[in-house]
């Protein structure tokens, strides 16, 4: 079939990979940072960004003939981005991106306006958070009413980039994966809730057409096919090649657990965000507010220079940390829903008051918190046979030693790569093959899987269950009734 490209427009950079369309082998790569200046909304990076910055870095990353011979391009872009456009297609204000703390009050307003968390979970499979486009619309209506009134069309970053690549045609498209993160499209029904857009913004607007996973968004005048595009999370899942029975645990400052499931999940508590994936399946996601931040806090407390040193120290202890248990709820927590709580250190005895036991307890507490998130999905019938572990902390020996026994599953640690860009390229190959009649439009191309280290729980499973039970006992005694998977 030839070669295809995938581009990932992340919060800070554009990465482009050029791949063999049959095998997925990466042939060439390009990279450029975004030339970004903007307003910090409280997340440590700009929350207001001129979308032209994405185009500028795209052009730079594609320089030097990188795209020569490419037949199709797929686009992945940062989630939770909102690009409000006027009736002529111009931006009415900079794009609102990322976890914008300015919108926290707007999220609470929206939850109340529809009648509570359960009403939102039933409507669109998620409860409004500060980062979501629907919440940003409410913030816009309350704080910049003139810009809100001029807003006639809504796009996300990947929609906007696809539209630009196609020369700004009349038809504007998105995919179900990206749409499912907006807070005004339901993965369960496959349709927009335009009433929620009006509830947030105050009036109706045009929304992109949601096209199928293998459908092309269009073709450039030069004959280059552009696929539907999708959000970064969905593109990374496609790039990793995960399927039924697979879960992905992402270790950032906060943590997330997602899994592939054949149907949308309704969760009245709002712990599950019901997203769609880029293949026609579903990606239920459970988030924890505390993951690597608990490790960094412990390293600072112990006077250690980095997480590698914390890992080395933790391995001098044993599973269970001599009875020491850390509930790592340092920023409050979403899973369980304890927004105003703090962390807890329990099990202090003379023999447990050693640095190595606290170090081990930090790793076990973080991983047990993520195991709680996995249990939320398992409790709703989601099968988890293996867990893909992502993030720099996944490489730490203490994480790799404890994760299989605490998750109770095979753990796969993929080699670092830009899986979102690879997933976008795989989508491009799918759309190209479907249009040529060489690929089944219902199934993406079978590309080679990610190179990875595979870790088995083996004989440590019973030990892991005992450590989990120790954690669960402290959690339930400290916060009775808070966790209901």
CSV table of C-alpha atoms in Angstrom, one decimal:
chain,number,residue,atom,x,y,z
A,1,UNK,CA,0.0,0.0,0.0
A,2,UNK,CA,2.8,2.4,0.6
A,3,UNK,CA,3.6,4.8,3.5
A,4,UNK,CA,1.4,6.9,5.8
A,5,UNK,CA,2.0,9.5,8.5
A,6,UNK,CA,0.7,10.2,11.9
A,7,UNK,CA,1.1,13.5,13.7
A,8,UNK,CA,0.5,14.1,17.4
A,9,UNK,CA,0.0,17.7,18.4
A,10,UNK,CA,0.6,17.4,22.1
A,11,UNK,CA,0.4,20.3,24.6
A,12,UNK,CA,4.1,21.3,24.1
A,13,UNK,CA,5.1,19.9,20.7
A,14,UNK,CA,4.3,18.3,17.4
A,15,UNK,CA,5.7,14.8,16.7
A,16,UNK,CA,5.3,13.2,13.2
A,17,UNK,CA,6.0,9.6,12.4
A,18,UNK,CA,6.1,8.2,8.9
A,19,UNK,CA,5.2,4.5,8.8
A,20,UNK,CA,5.0,1.5,6.5
A,21,UNK,CA,1.3,1.1,6.0
A,22,UNK,CA,1.5,-2.7,6.0
A,23,UNK,CA,3.6,-3.4,9.1
A,24,UNK,CA,3.6,-0.1,11.0
A,25,UNK,CA,7.4,0.1,11.0
A,26,UNK,CA,8.5,3.7,11.7
A,27,UNK,CA,10.6,4.9,8.7
A,28,UNK,CA,11.1,8.6,9.5
A,29,UNK,CA,10.3,11.0,12.4
A,30,UNK,CA,10.0,14.8,12.8
A,31,UNK,CA,9.7,17.0,15.9
A,32,UNK,CA,9.1,20.6,16.7
A,33,UNK,CA,8.1,22.5,19.9
A,34,UNK,CA,5.0,24.7,19.9
A,35,UNK,CA,6.0,28.4,19.9
A,36,UNK,CA,3.5,29.0,22.8
A,37,UNK,CA,2.9,32.0,24.9
A,38,UNK,CA,-0.3,32.4,26.9
A,39,UNK,CA,-2.2,32.6,30.1
A,40,UNK,CA,-1.4,30.0,32.8
A,41,UNK,CA,-4.8,28.7,34.0
A,42,UNK,CA,-3.2,27.1,37.1
A,43,UNK,CA,-1.8,23.9,35.5
A,44,UNK,CA,1.8,25.0,35.0
A,45,UNK,CA,1.4,25.7,31.3
A,46,UNK,CA,-0.6,28.2,29.2
A,47,UNK,CA,-4.3,27.6,29.1
A,48,UNK,CA,-5.0,30.1,26.3
A,49,UNK,CA,-3.1,29.2,23.1
A,50,UNK,CA,-3.3,30.6,19.6
A,51,UNK,CA,-4.0,27.6,17.4
A,52,UNK,CA,-1.7,29.0,14.8
A,53,UNK,CA,1.1,27.8,17.0
A,54,UNK,CA,0.1,24.2,16.3
A,55,UNK,CA,0.3,24.9,12.6
A,56,UNK,CA,3.7,26.5,12.9
A,57,UNK,CA,5.2,23.6,14.7
A,58,UNK,CA,3.5,21.1,12.3
A,59,UNK,CA,5.2,22.9,9.4
A,60,UNK,CA,8.5,22.8,11.2
A,61,UNK,CA,8.2,19.2,12.2
A,62,UNK,CA,7.4,18.2,8.6
A,63,UNK,CA,10.4,20.1,7.1
A,64,UNK,CA,13.1,18.5,5.1
A,65,UNK,CA,10.8,16.4,2.9
A,66,UNK,CA,9.6,14.3,5.8
A,67,UNK,CA,6.2,13.7,4.1
A,68,UNK,CA,7.5,12.9,0.7
A,69,UNK,CA,5.6,9.9,-0.8
A,70,UNK,CA,3.1,9.9,2.0
A,71,UNK,CA,-0.4,8.8,0.8
A,72,UNK,CA,-2.5,9.5,4.0
A,73,UNK,CA,-2.1,11.4,7.2
A,74,UNK,CA,-3.8,10.9,10.6
A,75,UNK,CA,-4.0,13.5,13.3
A,76,UNK,CA,-3.9,13.1,17.0
A,77,UNK,CA,-4.1,16.1,19.3
A,78,UNK,CA,-4.3,17.0,23.0
A,79,UNK,CA,-7.6,16.2,24.7
A,80,UNK,CA,-9.8,18.8,26.4
A,81,UNK,CA,-9.0,21.5,23.9
A,82,UNK,CA,-11.8,24.0,22.9
A,83,UNK,CA,-11.4,26.1,19.7
A,84,UNK,CA,-14.4,28.5,19.5
A,85,UNK,CA,-15.0,29.9,16.0
A,86,UNK,CA,-17.1,32.7,14.6
A,87,UNK,CA,-19.5,32.3,11.6
A,88,UNK,CA,-16.6,33.0,9.2
A,89,UNK,CA,-14.4,30.3,10.7
A,90,UNK,CA,-12.1,32.6,12.6
A,91,UNK,CA,-11.1,32.1,16.2
A,92,UNK,CA,-13.1,34.4,18.6
A,93,UNK,CA,-10.4,34.0,21.2
A,94,UNK,CA,-7.4,31.8,21.8
A,95,UNK,CA,-8.0,28.0,22.2
A,96,UNK,CA,-8.7,26.9,25.8
A,97,UNK,CA,-6.5,23.9,26.5
A,98,UNK,CA,-5.6,21.5,29.3
A,99,UNK,CA,-6.6,21.4,32.9
A,100,UNK,CA,-7.9,25.0,33.4
A,101,UNK,CA,-8.4,25.6,37.1
A,102,UNK,CA,-10.2,28.8,36.2
A,103,UNK,CA,-13.2,26.6,35.2
A,104,UNK,CA,-13.6,24.8,38.5
A,105,UNK,CA,-16.5,27.0,39.6
A,106,UNK,CA,-18.1,26.5,36.1
A,107,UNK,CA,-17.9,22.7,36.5
A,108,UNK,CA,-19.8,22.9,39.8
A,109,UNK,CA,-22.4,25.3,38.3
A,110,UNK,CA,-23.0,22.8,35.4
A,111,UNK,CA,-23.4,19.8,37.7
A,112,UNK,CA,-26.0,21.7,39.7
A,113,UNK,CA,-27.8,23.1,36.6
A,114,UNK,CA,-28.5,19.6,35.3
A,115,UNK,CA,-29.5,18.1,38.6
A,116,UNK,CA,-26.3,16.5,40.0
A,117,UNK,CA,-23.6,14.1,39.1
A,118,UNK,CA,-25.9,11.2,38.3
A,119,UNK,CA,-27.8,13.3,35.7
A,120,UNK,CA,-24.6,14.1,33.9
A,121,UNK,CA,-23.3,10.5,34.0
A,122,UNK,CA,-26.6,9.3,32.5
A,123,UNK,CA,-26.6,12.0,29.9
A,124,UNK,CA,-23.1,11.8,28.5
A,125,UNK,CA,-21.2,9.2,30.5
A,126,UNK,CA,-19.2,11.7,32.5
A,127,UNK,CA,-19.4,14.4,35.2
A,128,UNK,CA,-18.1,17.8,34.2
A,129,UNK,CA,-14.5,18.5,35.3
A,130,UNK,CA,-12.6,21.8,34.9
A,131,UNK,CA,-10.7,20.6,31.9
A,132,UNK,CA,-13.6,19.5,29.7
A,133,UNK,CA,-14.9,21.6,26.8
A,134,UNK,CA,-18.4,21.8,28.1
A,135,UNK,CA,-17.1,23.4,31.3
A,136,UNK,CA,-15.0,25.8,29.4
A,137,UNK,CA,-18.1,26.9,27.5
A,138,UNK,CA,-19.8,27.8,30.8
A,139,UNK,CA,-16.6,29.7,31.9
A,140,UNK,CA,-16.7,31.6,28.6
A,141,UNK,CA,-20.3,32.5,28.9
A,142,UNK,CA,-19.8,33.8,32.4
A,143,UNK,CA,-16.5,35.6,32.0
A,144,UNK,CA,-16.2,36.6,28.3
A,145,UNK,CA,-19.9,37.1,27.2
A,146,UNK,CA,-19.0,39.0,24.0
A,147,UNK,CA,-16.8,36.1,22.8
A,148,UNK,CA,-19.4,33.6,23.8
A,149,UNK,CA,-22.1,35.5,21.7
A,150,UNK,CA,-19.8,35.5,18.7
A,151,UNK,CA,-19.1,31.8,19.0
A,152,UNK,CA,-20.9,30.0,16.1
A,153,UNK,CA,-18.9,26.8,15.8
A,154,UNK,CA,-17.0,24.5,18.2
A,155,UNK,CA,-14.0,22.4,17.4
A,156,UNK,CA,-11.3,20.6,19.3
A,157,UNK,CA,-7.6,20.7,18.4
A,158,UNK,CA,-7.6,17.6,16.2
A,159,UNK,CA,-10.8,18.7,14.4
A,160,UNK,CA,-9.3,22.1,13.7
A,161,UNK,CA,-6.0,20.7,12.4
A,162,UNK,CA,-7.8,18.3,10.1
A,163,UNK,CA,-9.9,21.1,8.8
A,164,UNK,CA,-6.8,23.3,8.2
A,165,UNK,CA,-5.0,20.4,6.4
A,166,UNK,CA,-8.0,20.0,4.1
A,167,UNK,CA,-8.0,23.8,3.3
A,168,UNK,CA,-10.9,24.7,5.6
A,169,UNK,CA,-13.8,23.0,3.6
A,170,UNK,CA,-17.5,23.6,4.3
A,171,UNK,CA,-17.7,20.1,5.8
A,172,UNK,CA,-16.2,19.9,9.3
A,173,UNK,CA,-15.7,16.6,11.0
A,174,UNK,CA,-14.6,14.9,14.2
A,175,UNK,CA,-14.5,11.3,15.4
A,176,UNK,CA,-16.4,9.6,18.2
A,177,UNK,CA,-13.3,9.3,20.3
A,178,UNK,CA,-12.6,13.0,20.4
A,179,UNK,CA,-16.3,13.8,20.7
A,180,UNK,CA,-16.8,11.6,23.7
A,181,UNK,CA,-14.5,13.8,25.7
A,182,UNK,CA,-16.4,17.0,25.1
A,183,UNK,CA,-19.1,16.6,27.8
A,184,UNK,CA,-21.8,17.2,25.1
A,185,UNK,CA,-21.7,13.9,23.1
A,186,UNK,CA,-22.8,10.6,24.5
A,187,UNK,CA,-20.7,7.4,23.7
A,188,UNK,CA,-23.8,5.3,24.7
A,189,UNK,CA,-26.1,6.9,22.2
A,190,UNK,CA,-23.6,8.0,19.6
A,191,UNK,CA,-25.2,11.5,19.4
A,192,UNK,CA,-24.7,15.1,20.5
A,193,UNK,CA,-26.6,16.6,23.4
A,194,UNK,CA,-27.0,20.0,21.9
A,195,UNK,CA,-29.2,21.0,24.9
A,196,UNK,CA,-26.0,20.7,27.1
A,197,UNK,CA,-24.1,23.0,24.8
A,198,UNK,CA,-27.0,25.6,25.2
A,199,UNK,CA,-27.0,25.0,28.9
A,200,UNK,CA,-23.3,25.8,29.1
A,201,UNK,CA,-22.9,28.5,26.4
A,202,UNK,CA,-26.4,30.1,26.4
A,203,UNK,CA,-27.2,29.4,22.7
A,204,UNK,CA,-26.9,26.8,20.0
A,205,UNK,CA,-23.8,26.5,17.7
A,206,UNK,CA,-22.6,24.3,14.8
A,207,UNK,CA,-20.8,21.1,15.8
A,208,UNK,CA,-18.6,18.9,13.6
A,209,UNK,CA,-20.0,15.9,11.9
A,210,UNK,CA,-19.0,12.7,13.8
A,211,UNK,CA,-17.6,10.2,11.2
A,212,UNK,CA,-16.7,6.6,11.5
A,213,UNK,CA,-13.3,5.2,12.6
A,214,UNK,CA,-12.1,4.2,9.1
A,215,UNK,CA,-13.9,7.1,7.2
A,216,UNK,CA,-11.7,9.7,5.6
A,217,UNK,CA,-12.3,13.3,6.6
A,218,UNK,CA,-11.4,14.3,3.1
A,219,UNK,CA,-8.7,14.5,0.5
A,220,UNK,CA,-6.4,17.5,-0.2
A,221,UNK,CA,-6.3,19.0,-3.7
A,222,UNK,CA,-2.9,17.2,-4.1
A,223,UNK,CA,-4.7,13.8,-3.5
A,224,UNK,CA,-3.4,13.3,0.1
A,225,UNK,CA,-6.1,11.5,2.2
A,226,UNK,CA,-6.7,12.8,5.7
A,227,UNK,CA,-8.3,10.4,8.1
A,228,UNK,CA,-10.9,11.3,10.8
A,229,UNK,CA,-8.3,12.1,13.5
A,230,UNK,CA,-8.8,11.5,17.2
A,231,UNK,CA,-7.8,12.6,20.7
A,232,UNK,CA,-4.4,11.7,22.2
A,233,UNK,CA,-5.8,9.1,24.6
A,234,UNK,CA,-7.6,7.2,21.8
A,235,UNK,CA,-4.7,7.5,19.4
A,236,UNK,CA,-2.3,6.1,22.0
A,237,UNK,CA,-4.6,3.1,22.6
A,238,UNK,CA,-4.6,2.5,18.8
A,239,UNK,CA,-0.8,2.9,18.6
A,240,UNK,CA,-0.3,0.4,21.5
A,241,UNK,CA,-2.6,-2.1,19.8
A,242,UNK,CA,-4.7,-2.7,22.9
A,243,UNK,CA,-7.9,-4.8,22.7
A,244,UNK,CA,-10.5,-6.6,24.8
A,245,UNK,CA,-8.9,-7.8,28.1
A,246,UNK,CA,-6.3,-5.0,28.1
A,247,UNK,CA,-6.1,-2.1,30.5
A,248,UNK,CA,-3.7,0.9,30.4
A,249,UNK,CA,-2.4,2.4,33.6
A,250,UNK,CA,-0.7,5.8,33.1
A,251,UNK,CA,1.7,7.1,35.7
A,252,UNK,CA,1.8,10.8,35.7
A,253,UNK,CA,1.6,13.2,38.6
A,254,UNK,CA,-2.0,11.9,38.7
A,255,UNK,CA,-2.9,8.5,37.4
A,256,UNK,CA,-5.5,7.0,35.0
A,257,UNK,CA,-6.7,3.6,34.2
A,258,UNK,CA,-8.5,2.8,31.0
A,259,UNK,CA,-9.6,-0.4,29.4
A,260,UNK,CA,-11.2,-1.6,26.1
A,261,UNK,CA,-14.9,-2.6,26.5
A,262,UNK,CA,-17.6,-3.5,24.0
A,263,UNK,CA,-20.2,-1.1,25.4
A,264,UNK,CA,-20.4,2.3,27.1
A,265,UNK,CA,-20.6,2.1,30.9
A,266,UNK,CA,-23.0,4.3,33.0
A,267,UNK,CA,-21.7,5.0,36.4
A,268,UNK,CA,-24.0,7.1,38.7
A,269,UNK,CA,-21.1,8.0,41.0
A,270,UNK,CA,-19.2,9.6,38.2
A,271,UNK,CA,-16.0,7.7,38.9
A,272,UNK,CA,-16.0,6.3,35.4
A,273,UNK,CA,-15.7,8.6,32.4
A,274,UNK,CA,-17.2,6.7,29.5
A,275,UNK,CA,-15.2,7.5,26.4
A,276,UNK,CA,-15.3,6.0,23.0
A,277,UNK,CA,-12.1,4.7,21.3
A,278,UNK,CA,-10.9,5.1,17.8
A,279,UNK,CA,-12.1,1.7,16.5
A,280,UNK,CA,-15.8,1.6,17.4
A,281,UNK,CA,-15.3,0.2,20.9
A,282,UNK,CA,-15.3,2.0,24.2
A,283,UNK,CA,-12.7,3.3,26.6
A,284,UNK,CA,-14.0,3.6,30.2
A,285,UNK,CA,-11.5,5.7,32.2
A,286,UNK,CA,-11.0,6.0,36.0
A,287,UNK,CA,-8.7,8.7,37.3
A,288,UNK,CA,-6.8,9.1,40.5
A,289,UNK,CA,-5.5,12.5,41.5
A,290,UNK,CA,-2.3,11.0,43.1
A,291,UNK,CA,0.3,8.9,41.4
A,292,UNK,CA,3.9,10.0,40.9
A,293,UNK,CA,3.3,13.1,43.0
A,294,UNK,CA,3.1,10.7,46.0
A,295,UNK,CA,6.5,9.3,45.1
A,296,UNK,CA,8.0,12.8,44.6
A,297,UNK,CA,6.6,14.0,48.0
A,298,UNK,CA,8.1,11.0,49.7
A,299,UNK,CA,11.5,11.5,48.0
A,300,UNK,CA,11.6,15.1,49.2
A,301,UNK,CA,10.5,14.1,52.7
A,302,UNK,CA,13.4,11.6,52.9
A,303,UNK,CA,15.9,14.0,51.4
A,304,UNK,CA,16.5,11.9,48.2
A,305,UNK,CA,17.5,13.6,45.0
A,306,UNK,CA,15.3,11.6,42.6
A,307,UNK,CA,12.8,8.8,42.1
A,308,UNK,CA,15.6,6.3,41.2
A,309,UNK,CA,17.0,6.8,44.6
A,310,UNK,CA,13.6,6.3,46.2
A,311,UNK,CA,13.2,3.1,44.2
A,312,UNK,CA,16.5,1.7,45.3
A,313,UNK,CA,15.7,2.5,48.9
A,314,UNK,CA,12.2,0.9,48.6
A,315,UNK,CA,13.7,-2.4,47.4
A,316,UNK,CA,15.6,-2.7,50.7
A,317,UNK,CA,12.2,-3.2,52.4
A,318,UNK,CA,9.8,-6.1,51.8
A,319,UNK,CA,6.2,-6.4,50.5
A,320,UNK,CA,3.9,-4.9,53.0
A,321,UNK,CA,6.5,-2.4,54.2
A,322,UNK,CA,6.6,-3.9,57.7
A,323,UNK,CA,2.9,-2.9,58.2
A,324,UNK,CA,3.4,0.7,57.0
A,325,UNK,CA,0.5,1.9,54.8
A,326,UNK,CA,0.3,5.2,52.9
A,327,UNK,CA,-3.0,6.4,51.6
A,328,UNK,CA,-1.6,8.7,49.0
A,329,UNK,CA,-4.5,11.2,48.9
A,330,UNK,CA,-2.2,14.2,49.0
A,331,UNK,CA,-4.3,16.4,46.6
A,332,UNK,CA,-7.7,15.0,47.8
A,333,UNK,CA,-8.9,12.1,45.6
A,334,UNK,CA,-11.4,11.3,42.9
A,335,UNK,CA,-11.2,7.5,43.3
A,336,UNK,CA,-12.6,7.2,46.0
A,337,UNK,CA,-14.4,10.6,45.8
A,338,UNK,CA,-12.7,12.4,48.7
A,339,UNK,CA,-12.0,15.9,47.2
A,340,UNK,CA,-11.1,17.6,50.5
A,341,UNK,CA,-9.2,14.8,52.3
A,342,UNK,CA,-5.4,14.5,52.9
A,343,UNK,CA,-3.0,11.6,52.9
A,344,UNK,CA,-2.7,9.1,55.8
A,345,UNK,CA,0.3,7.2,57.1
A,346,UNK,CA,-0.8,4.2,59.2
A,347,UNK,CA,0.9,1.3,60.9
A,348,UNK,CA,3.6,3.2,62.6
A,349,UNK,CA,5.5,1.0,65.0
A,350,UNK,CA,9.1,1.2,66.2
A,351,UNK,CA,10.2,-1.5,63.8
A,352,UNK,CA,8.4,0.1,60.8
A,353,UNK,CA,9.9,3.6,61.3
A,354,UNK,CA,12.7,3.2,58.8
A,355,UNK,CA,13.3,5.1,55.6
A,356,UNK,CA,13.2,2.0,53.4
A,357,UNK,CA,9.7,1.0,54.7
A,358,UNK,CA,8.3,4.5,54.1
A,359,UNK,CA,9.8,4.4,50.6
A,360,UNK,CA,8.2,1.0,49.9
A,361,UNK,CA,4.9,2.2,51.4
A,362,UNK,CA,4.9,5.1,48.9
A,363,UNK,CA,5.2,2.8,45.9
A,364,UNK,CA,2.6,0.3,47.3
A,365,UNK,CA,0.2,3.1,48.2
A,366,UNK,CA,0.4,4.6,44.7
A,367,UNK,CA,-0.1,1.2,43.0
A,368,UNK,CA,-2.9,0.2,45.4
A,369,UNK,CA,-4.7,3.4,44.6
A,370,UNK,CA,-4.5,2.5,40.9
A,371,UNK,CA,-5.5,-1.1,41.7
A,372,UNK,CA,-8.6,0.5,43.3
A,373,UNK,CA,-9.3,2.2,40.0
A,374,UNK,CA,-8.8,-1.1,38.2
A,375,UNK,CA,-11.3,-2.7,40.6
A,376,UNK,CA,-13.9,0.0,39.7
A,377,UNK,CA,-13.7,-1.3,36.0
A,378,UNK,CA,-13.6,-4.9,37.0
A,379,UNK,CA,-16.6,-4.4,39.2
A,380,UNK,CA,-18.6,-3.3,36.1
A,381,UNK,CA,-17.7,-6.4,34.1
A,382,UNK,CA,-14.6,-5.1,32.3
A,383,UNK,CA,-12.1,-8.0,31.7
A,384,UNK,CA,-8.5,-7.2,32.6
A,385,UNK,CA,-6.0,-9.9,31.6
A,386,UNK,CA,-3.0,-7.7,31.1
A,387,UNK,CA,-2.1,-4.2,32.1
A,388,UNK,CA,0.0,-1.8,30.0
A,389,UNK,CA,2.1,0.5,32.3
A,390,UNK,CA,2.9,3.9,30.8
A,391,UNK,CA,5.0,6.8,32.0
A,392,UNK,CA,8.6,7.4,33.0
A,393,UNK,CA,7.9,5.9,36.5
A,394,UNK,CA,7.0,2.6,34.9
A,395,UNK,CA,10.7,2.0,34.3
A,396,UNK,CA,11.5,2.2,38.1
A,397,UNK,CA,12.5,-1.2,39.5
A,398,UNK,CA,10.3,-0.8,42.6
A,399,UNK,CA,7.3,-0.2,40.4
A,400,UNK,CA,8.0,-3.2,38.2
A,401,UNK,CA,8.6,-5.4,41.3
A,402,UNK,CA,5.3,-4.5,42.9
A,403,UNK,CA,2.9,-3.8,40.1
A,404,UNK,CA,2.2,-7.4,38.8
A,405,UNK,CA,1.4,-8.7,42.3
A,406,UNK,CA,-0.8,-5.7,43.3
A,407,UNK,CA,-2.7,-5.6,39.9
A,408,UNK,CA,-3.1,-9.3,39.9
A,409,UNK,CA,-2.4,-9.5,36.2
A,410,UNK,CA,0.4,-9.7,33.6
A,411,UNK,CA,2.1,-6.2,33.3
A,412,UNK,CA,3.4,-5.0,30.0
A,413,UNK,CA,5.9,-2.1,30.0
A,414,UNK,CA,6.2,-0.8,26.4
A,415,UNK,CA,9.4,0.7,25.2
A,416,UNK,CA,9.1,4.6,25.2
A,417,UNK,CA,7.7,5.8,21.9
A,418,UNK,CA,5.2,8.3,20.7
A,419,UNK,CA,2.2,5.9,20.6
A,420,UNK,CA,-0.3,8.7,19.9
A,421,UNK,CA,1.5,9.6,16.6
A,422,UNK,CA,1.8,5.9,15.7
A,423,UNK,CA,-1.9,5.4,16.4
A,424,UNK,CA,-2.7,8.4,14.2
A,425,UNK,CA,-0.6,6.8,11.4
A,426,UNK,CA,-2.4,3.5,11.9
A,427,UNK,CA,-5.7,5.3,11.5
A,428,UNK,CA,-4.5,6.8,8.3
A,429,UNK,CA,-3.5,3.4,7.0
A,430,UNK,CA,-6.9,2.1,7.9
A,431,UNK,CA,-8.7,4.9,6.1
A,432,UNK,CA,-6.5,4.5,3.1
A,433,UNK,CA,-6.9,0.8,2.9
A,434,UNK,CA,-10.7,1.1,3.3
A,435,UNK,CA,-11.0,3.6,0.6
A,436,UNK,CA,-8.9,1.4,-1.8
A,437,UNK,CA,-10.9,-1.7,-0.8
A,438,UNK,CA,-7.8,-3.5,0.6
A,439,UNK,CA,-8.8,-3.3,4.3
A,440,UNK,CA,-11.9,-4.2,6.2
A,441,UNK,CA,-13.5,-0.9,7.3
A,442,UNK,CA,-14.6,-2.6,10.5
A,443,UNK,CA,-11.0,-3.6,11.6
A,444,UNK,CA,-7.8,-1.6,11.8
A,445,UNK,CA,-4.7,-2.9,10.0
A,446,UNK,CA,-2.8,-5.6,12.0
A,447,UNK,CA,0.4,-3.8,12.8
A,448,UNK,CA,3.3,-5.2,14.8
A,449,UNK,CA,2.8,-4.7,18.5
A,450,UNK,CA,4.9,-2.4,20.7
A,451,UNK,CA,8.2,-3.7,21.8
A,452,UNK,CA,7.8,-4.3,25.5
A,453,UNK,CA,9.0,-5.9,28.7
A,454,UNK,CA,6.5,-8.5,30.1
A,455,UNK,CA,6.2,-9.0,33.9
A,456,UNK,CA,4.2,-11.9,35.4
A,457,UNK,CA,2.8,-12.0,39.0
A,458,UNK,CA,3.9,-15.6,39.3
A,459,UNK,CA,4.1,-16.9,42.8
A,460,UNK,CA,3.9,-13.4,44.3
A,461,UNK,CA,0.1,-13.2,43.7
A,462,UNK,CA,-0.8,-14.3,47.2
A,463,UNK,CA,1.7,-11.8,48.7
A,464,UNK,CA,0.2,-9.0,46.5
A,465,UNK,CA,-3.3,-9.9,47.7
A,466,UNK,CA,-2.1,-9.6,51.4
A,467,UNK,CA,-0.6,-6.2,50.7
A,468,UNK,CA,-3.8,-5.0,49.0
A,469,UNK,CA,-5.9,-6.2,51.9
A,470,UNK,CA,-3.6,-4.3,54.3
A,471,UNK,CA,-4.2,-1.2,52.2
A,472,UNK,CA,-8.0,-1.8,51.9
A,473,UNK,CA,-8.3,-2.2,55.7
A,474,UNK,CA,-6.7,1.1,56.4
A,475,UNK,CA,-8.6,2.9,53.6
A,476,UNK,CA,-12.0,1.6,54.9
A,477,UNK,CA,-11.2,2.3,58.5
A,478,UNK,CA,-10.1,5.9,57.7
A,479,UNK,CA,-12.8,6.6,55.1
A,480,UNK,CA,-15.7,4.2,55.8
A,481,UNK,CA,-18.1,3.8,52.9
A,482,UNK,CA,-16.1,6.1,50.6
A,483,UNK,CA,-15.1,3.4,48.1
A,484,UNK,CA,-17.8,1.5,46.4
A,485,UNK,CA,-16.4,-0.2,43.3
